[in-house]
Amino acid sequence: MIVRTINEMKGTDREVFAENGNWVSRRLLLKKDDMGFSFHETVIFAGTETHIWYKNHLEAVYCVEGEGEIELYDSGEIFEIKPGTMYALNKHDRHYLRAHDTDMRLVCVFSPPLTGGEVHLPDGSYPLE
Ligand code: 9YT
């Protein structure tokens, strides 16, 4: 059994900051934990916009704090995000993720699992191992 706390992630290699400063991801479960998925808490900083296109991964996201929105790149459709909202990128949907006036705290699951220090490539994806 694995039991961890978010505070234990801070200051370790399981805490990853976006290169553009838009978010911090605390990766409670990674590939090396052998669960078949990775499991993170991500804080999206207020007032930021991030282009994301997970070509190599599926991601499900659940908002526990803060408010923001997703804009789908292809259609321009906008979905509001607030505590209690889940979205799943089941079509590898290319999108913009925006946090409004407060930081947004999200719980995220990736399949296949991230291996550790991934940050977004220029095209908005994470690499496969
Ligand atoms: C929601 C989202 O994809 N945010 C970017 C960071 C990502 N969740 C991660 O690496 O934890």
mmCIF file of C-alpha atoms and ligand atoms in Angstrom, residues 23 25 27 40 42 44 52 54 59 61 87 97 106 108 110 114 120 126, ligand 1:
data_model
loop_
_atom_site.group_PDB
_atom_site.id
_atom_site.type_symbol
_atom_site.label_atom_id
_atom_site.label_comp_id
_atom_site.label_asym_id
_atom_site.label_seq_id
_atom_site.Cartn_x
_atom_site.Cartn_y
_atom_site.Cartn_z
ATOM 1 C CA TRP A 23 1.336 25.878 -12.909
ATOM 2 C CA SER A 25 2.200 19.813 -10.453
ATOM 3 C CA ARG A 27 2.891 14.019 -8.696
ATOM 4 C CA HIS A 40 -1.307 14.546 -9.543
ATOM 5 C CA THR A 42 -1.970 20.671 -10.075
ATOM 6 C CA ILE A 44 -3.030 26.537 -12.138
ATOM 7 C CA ILE A 52 -2.347 21.949 -23.981
ATOM 8 C CA TYR A 54 -1.875 15.720 -24.928
ATOM 9 C CA GLU A 59 -6.115 12.946 -18.925
ATOM 10 C CA VAL A 61 -9.213 16.401 -14.351
ATOM 11 C CA TYR A 87 -13.384 17.012 -17.647
ATOM 12 C CA LEU A 97 -6.749 26.146 -20.024
ATOM 13 C CA LEU A 106 -7.074 20.348 -9.921
ATOM 14 C CA CYS A 108 -5.432 14.920 -12.530
ATOM 15 C CA PHE A 110 -2.809 10.488 -16.757
ATOM 16 C CA LEU A 114 3.926 10.200 -16.474
ATOM 17 C CA HIS A 120 4.915 20.726 -21.907
ATOM 18 C CA TYR A 126 4.084 15.558 -22.956
HETATM 19 C C1 9YT B 1 -4.793 20.290 -16.269
HETATM 20 C C2 9YT B 1 -3.417 20.165 -16.806
HETATM 21 O O1 9YT B 1 -3.125 19.363 -17.637
HETATM 22 N N1 9YT B 1 -2.518 21.004 -16.273
HETATM 23 C C3 9YT B 1 -1.132 20.965 -16.628
HETATM 24 C C4 9YT B 1 -0.299 20.170 -15.656
HETATM 25 C C5 9YT B 1 -0.678 18.702 -15.608
HETATM 26 N N2 9YT B 1 -1.941 18.487 -15.007
HETATM 27 C C6 9YT B 1 0.346 17.941 -14.771
HETATM 28 O O2 9YT B 1 1.455 17.731 -15.254
HETATM 29 O O3 9YT B 1 0.044 17.578 -13.638
#
